């Protein structure tokens, strides 16, 4: 009996030892698994941090690039604005010079006609031949007409033409029995003129209706 009890105790002790070893092994496995998990977590955290750091660096580089482009565009805009402003000023000066030059040329060419009028007025004070006076005025008139042609000034044809608001200004209407005359200019109270295609004075007319 004593031997059997010893054998049983020995077997139980052996089982306890085996269970302890198994528990220790399980604990080691758990520790290893925990360590592996921690390592993976730490590795993942470091990897994410590195990626975030790289992304931040890329964004900072893009921001610097945009700042440089903005500065270049701003400089280009200021240059263009300055050039355009100088262009406007130059064009304005040229227009004023052109107007002044054109006016000067017209006046210079008109002065000989005024000289002729003054000579005609002085001659008419002692003139006895009416035909000579008429001829003198006709010469001056023709000279003035040639001057207008030289500056591309033309008389607007009005009488007998269909009334046209682009060239004529109706000051009154006159009734007519002729159907073919209705809407046409029957009289001109003041001649109109144009320079090439630009009307500088509308013809004042009487229109039949």
Short mmCIF file of C-alpha atoms in Angstrom, two decimals:
data_model
loop_
_atom_site.label_atom_id
_atom_site.label_comp_id
_atom_site.label_asym_id
_atom_site.label_seq_id
_atom_site.Cartn_x
_atom_site.Cartn_y
_atom_site.Cartn_z
CA UNK A 1 0.00 0.00 0.00
CA UNK A 2 2.75 2.33 0.85
CA UNK A 3 4.37 1.60 -2.50
CA UNK A 4 1.14 2.31 -4.36
CA UNK A 5 0.72 5.62 -2.55
CA UNK A 6 4.27 6.61 -3.43
CA UNK A 7 3.69 5.71 -7.07
CA UNK A 8 0.48 7.76 -7.10
CA UNK A 9 2.20 10.73 -5.51
CA UNK A 10 5.02 10.45 -8.02
CA UNK A 11 2.53 10.38 -10.91
CA UNK A 12 0.65 13.39 -9.54
CA UNK A 13 3.91 15.27 -9.05
CA UNK A 14 4.89 14.46 -12.63
CA UNK A 15 1.54 15.70 -13.89
CA UNK A 16 1.93 18.92 -11.88
CA UNK A 17 5.36 19.43 -13.38
CA UNK A 18 4.03 18.84 -16.88
CA UNK A 19 1.14 21.22 -16.29
CA UNK A 20 3.54 23.86 -14.96
CA UNK A 21 5.74 23.44 -18.00
CA UNK A 22 2.73 23.69 -20.33
CA UNK A 23 1.54 26.80 -18.49
CA UNK A 24 5.01 28.32 -18.73
CA UNK A 25 5.17 27.50 -22.43
CA UNK A 26 1.74 29.04 -22.99
CA UNK A 27 2.82 32.10 -21.06
CA UNK A 28 5.96 32.35 -23.21
CA UNK A 29 3.87 32.06 -26.37
CA UNK A 30 1.51 34.75 -25.12
CA UNK A 31 4.47 36.97 -24.26
CA UNK A 32 5.98 36.37 -27.70
CA UNK A 33 2.66 37.15 -29.38
CA UNK A 34 2.29 40.32 -27.33
CA UNK A 35 5.85 41.33 -28.18
CA UNK A 36 5.21 40.67 -31.90
CA UNK A 37 2.00 42.72 -31.74
CA UNK A 38 3.76 45.57 -29.99
CA UNK A 39 6.54 45.47 -32.55
CA UNK A 40 4.04 45.52 -35.39
CA UNK A 41 2.14 48.39 -33.78
CA UNK A 42 5.33 50.35 -33.22
CA UNK A 43 6.47 49.59 -36.77
CA UNK A 44 3.10 50.74 -38.14
CA UNK A 45 3.18 53.94 -36.09
CA UNK A 46 6.70 54.77 -37.25
CA UNK A 47 5.76 54.01 -40.87
CA UNK A 48 2.70 56.28 -40.65
CA UNK A 49 4.76 59.03 -39.07
CA UNK A 50 7.31 58.77 -41.87
CA UNK A 51 4.57 58.93 -44.50
CA UNK A 52 2.98 61.95 -42.80
CA UNK A 53 6.35 63.63 -42.60
CA UNK A 54 7.00 62.99 -46.30
CA UNK A 55 3.55 64.32 -47.21
CA UNK A 56 4.08 67.46 -45.12
CA UNK A 57 7.43 68.01 -46.84
CA UNK A 58 5.81 67.59 -50.26
CA UNK A 59 3.08 70.09 -49.35
CA UNK A 60 5.64 72.58 -48.07
CA UNK A 61 7.57 72.27 -51.34
CA UNK A 62 4.35 72.84 -53.32
CA UNK A 63 3.55 75.91 -51.22
CA UNK A 64 7.02 77.34 -51.89
CA UNK A 65 6.61 76.63 -55.59
CA UNK A 66 3.23 78.40 -55.64
CA UNK A 67 4.71 81.38 -53.81
CA UNK A 68 7.45 81.68 -56.44
CA UNK A 69 4.92 81.43 -59.29
CA UNK A 70 2.71 84.03 -57.59
CA UNK A 71 5.63 86.43 -57.26
CA UNK A 72 6.52 85.93 -60.95
CA UNK A 73 2.92 86.49 -62.07
CA UNK A 74 2.59 89.58 -59.89
CA UNK A 75 5.79 91.01 -61.33
CA UNK A 76 4.62 90.26 -64.86
CA UNK A 77 1.24 91.90 -64.16
CA UNK A 78 2.89 95.04 -62.80
CA UNK A 79 5.12 95.25 -65.87
CA UNK A 80 2.17 94.81 -68.25
CA UNK A 81 0.08 97.36 -66.33
CA UNK A 82 2.92 99.86 -66.45
CA UNK A 83 3.41 99.29 -70.19
CA UNK A 84 -0.32 99.64 -70.85
CA UNK A 85 -0.50 102.83 -68.80
CA UNK A 86 2.44 104.28 -70.76
CA UNK A 87 0.73 103.20 -74.00
CA UNK A 88 -2.49 105.01 -73.05
CA UNK A 89 -0.59 108.17 -72.20
CA UNK A 90 1.36 108.01 -75.46
CA UNK A 91 -1.81 107.46 -77.52
CA UNK A 92 -3.51 110.39 -75.77
CA UNK A 93 -0.56 112.66 -76.53
CA UNK A 94 -0.51 111.48 -80.15
CA UNK A 95 -4.25 112.18 -80.50
CA UNK A 96 -3.85 115.68 -79.10
CA UNK A 97 -0.87 116.30 -81.37
CA UNK A 98 -2.82 114.96 -84.34
CA UNK A 99 -5.80 117.19 -83.62
CA UNK A 100 -3.56 120.21 -83.16
CA UNK A 101 -1.62 119.41 -86.34
CA UNK A 102 -4.79 118.80 -88.36
CA UNK A 103 -6.33 122.07 -87.16
CA UNK A 104 -3.14 123.93 -87.94
CA UNK A 105 -3.03 122.48 -91.47
CA UNK A 106 -6.65 123.43 -92.16
CA UNK A 107 -6.11 126.98 -90.92
CA UNK A 108 -2.90 127.39 -92.93
CA UNK A 109 -4.69 126.27 -96.10
CA UNK A 110 -7.66 128.51 -95.26
CA UNK A 111 -5.59 131.67 -94.83
CA UNK A 112 -5.10 132.27 -98.62
CA UNK A 113 -8.90 132.19 -99.05
CA UNK A 114 -9.25 134.79 -96.30
CA UNK A 115 -6.57 136.88 -98.05
CA UNK A 116 -8.59 136.71 -101.27
CA UNK A 117 -11.75 137.82 -99.45
CA UNK A 118 -9.94 140.77 -97.91
CA UNK A 119 -8.55 141.81 -101.29
CA UNK A 120 -12.03 141.41 -102.84
CA UNK A 121 -13.61 143.57 -100.13
CA UNK A 122 -10.98 146.27 -100.61
CA UNK A 123 -11.42 146.17 -104.41
CA UNK A 124 -15.20 146.24 -104.21
CA UNK A 125 -15.13 149.59 -102.44
CA UNK A 126 -13.97 151.24 -105.66
CA UNK A 127 -15.35 148.74 -108.18
CA UNK A 128 -17.95 149.92 -110.66
CA UNK A 129 -18.26 146.72 -112.74
CA UNK A 130 -20.70 144.36 -111.02
CA UNK A 131 -19.63 141.47 -113.23
CA UNK A 132 -16.04 141.79 -111.96
CA UNK A 133 -17.29 141.62 -108.42
CA UNK A 134 -19.33 138.50 -109.20
CA UNK A 135 -16.37 136.88 -110.90
CA UNK A 136 -14.14 137.63 -107.93
CA UNK A 137 -16.58 136.01 -105.51
CA UNK A 138 -16.94 132.97 -107.77
CA UNK A 139 -13.15 132.55 -107.88
CA UNK A 140 -12.92 132.68 -104.10
CA UNK A 141 -15.81 130.22 -103.76
CA UNK A 142 -14.22 127.76 -106.15
CA UNK A 143 -10.94 128.07 -104.31
CA UNK A 144 -12.73 127.26 -101.06
CA UNK A 145 -14.44 124.25 -102.66
CA UNK A 146 -11.07 122.91 -103.81
CA UNK A 147 -9.77 123.28 -100.27
CA UNK A 148 -12.69 121.24 -98.92
CA UNK A 149 -12.06 118.51 -101.50
CA UNK A 150 -8.43 118.37 -100.48
CA UNK A 151 -9.59 117.48 -96.98
CA UNK A 152 -12.12 114.90 -98.31
CA UNK A 153 -15.08 117.11 -97.36
CA UNK A 154 -18.13 116.43 -99.52
CA UNK A 155 -21.56 117.99 -99.70
CA UNK A 156 -24.40 115.61 -98.80
CA UNK A 157 -26.78 115.32 -101.72
CA UNK A 158 -30.28 115.94 -100.39
CA UNK A 159 -32.77 117.60 -102.74
CA UNK A 160 -34.81 115.05 -104.68
CA UNK A 161 -33.42 112.17 -102.56
CA UNK A 162 -35.45 109.91 -100.30
CA UNK A 163 -35.35 111.20 -96.74
CA UNK A 164 -32.59 109.37 -94.82
CA UNK A 165 -32.06 110.00 -91.11
CA UNK A 166 -28.41 108.96 -91.50
CA UNK A 167 -27.78 112.12 -93.56
CA UNK A 168 -30.82 114.39 -93.29
CA UNK A 169 -32.54 116.29 -90.52
CA UNK A 170 -36.19 117.15 -91.22
CA UNK A 171 -37.11 120.61 -89.97
CA UNK A 172 -40.62 120.48 -91.43
CA UNK A 173 -42.94 118.44 -93.62
CA UNK A 174 -44.87 119.73 -96.62
CA UNK A 175 -47.98 118.09 -98.05
CA UNK A 176 -47.92 116.98 -101.71
CA UNK A 177 -50.41 115.50 -104.12
CA UNK A 178 -47.74 113.59 -106.05
CA UNK A 179 -47.41 110.07 -104.75
CA UNK A 180 -43.88 109.73 -106.13
CA UNK A 181 -42.68 112.77 -104.10
CA UNK A 182 -43.88 111.49 -100.73
CA UNK A 183 -41.00 110.75 -98.36
CA UNK A 184 -38.56 112.72 -100.49
CA UNK A 185 -36.63 115.93 -99.82
CA UNK A 186 -38.20 118.84 -101.67
CA UNK A 187 -36.05 121.65 -100.26
CA UNK A 188 -32.74 122.17 -98.38
CA UNK A 189 -32.50 124.98 -95.85
CA UNK A 190 -28.91 124.17 -94.81
CA UNK A 191 -26.44 121.98 -96.65
CA UNK A 192 -24.94 118.96 -94.96
CA UNK A 193 -21.34 117.79 -95.23
CA UNK A 194 -19.35 114.64 -94.56
CA UNK A 195 -15.70 113.69 -94.43
CA UNK A 196 -15.47 110.45 -96.37
CA UNK A 197 -18.23 108.36 -94.70
CA UNK A 198 -18.50 110.40 -91.50
CA UNK A 199 -21.25 113.01 -91.33
CA UNK A 200 -19.95 116.23 -89.81
CA UNK A 201 -23.17 118.18 -90.35
CA UNK A 202 -26.63 116.88 -91.23
CA UNK A 203 -28.52 118.49 -94.07
CA UNK A 204 -31.56 120.39 -92.79
CA UNK A 205 -34.37 119.62 -95.19
CA UNK A 206 -38.09 119.90 -95.96
CA UNK A 207 -39.78 116.55 -96.59
CA UNK A 208 -42.85 115.93 -98.68
CA UNK A 209 -45.68 113.87 -97.20
#
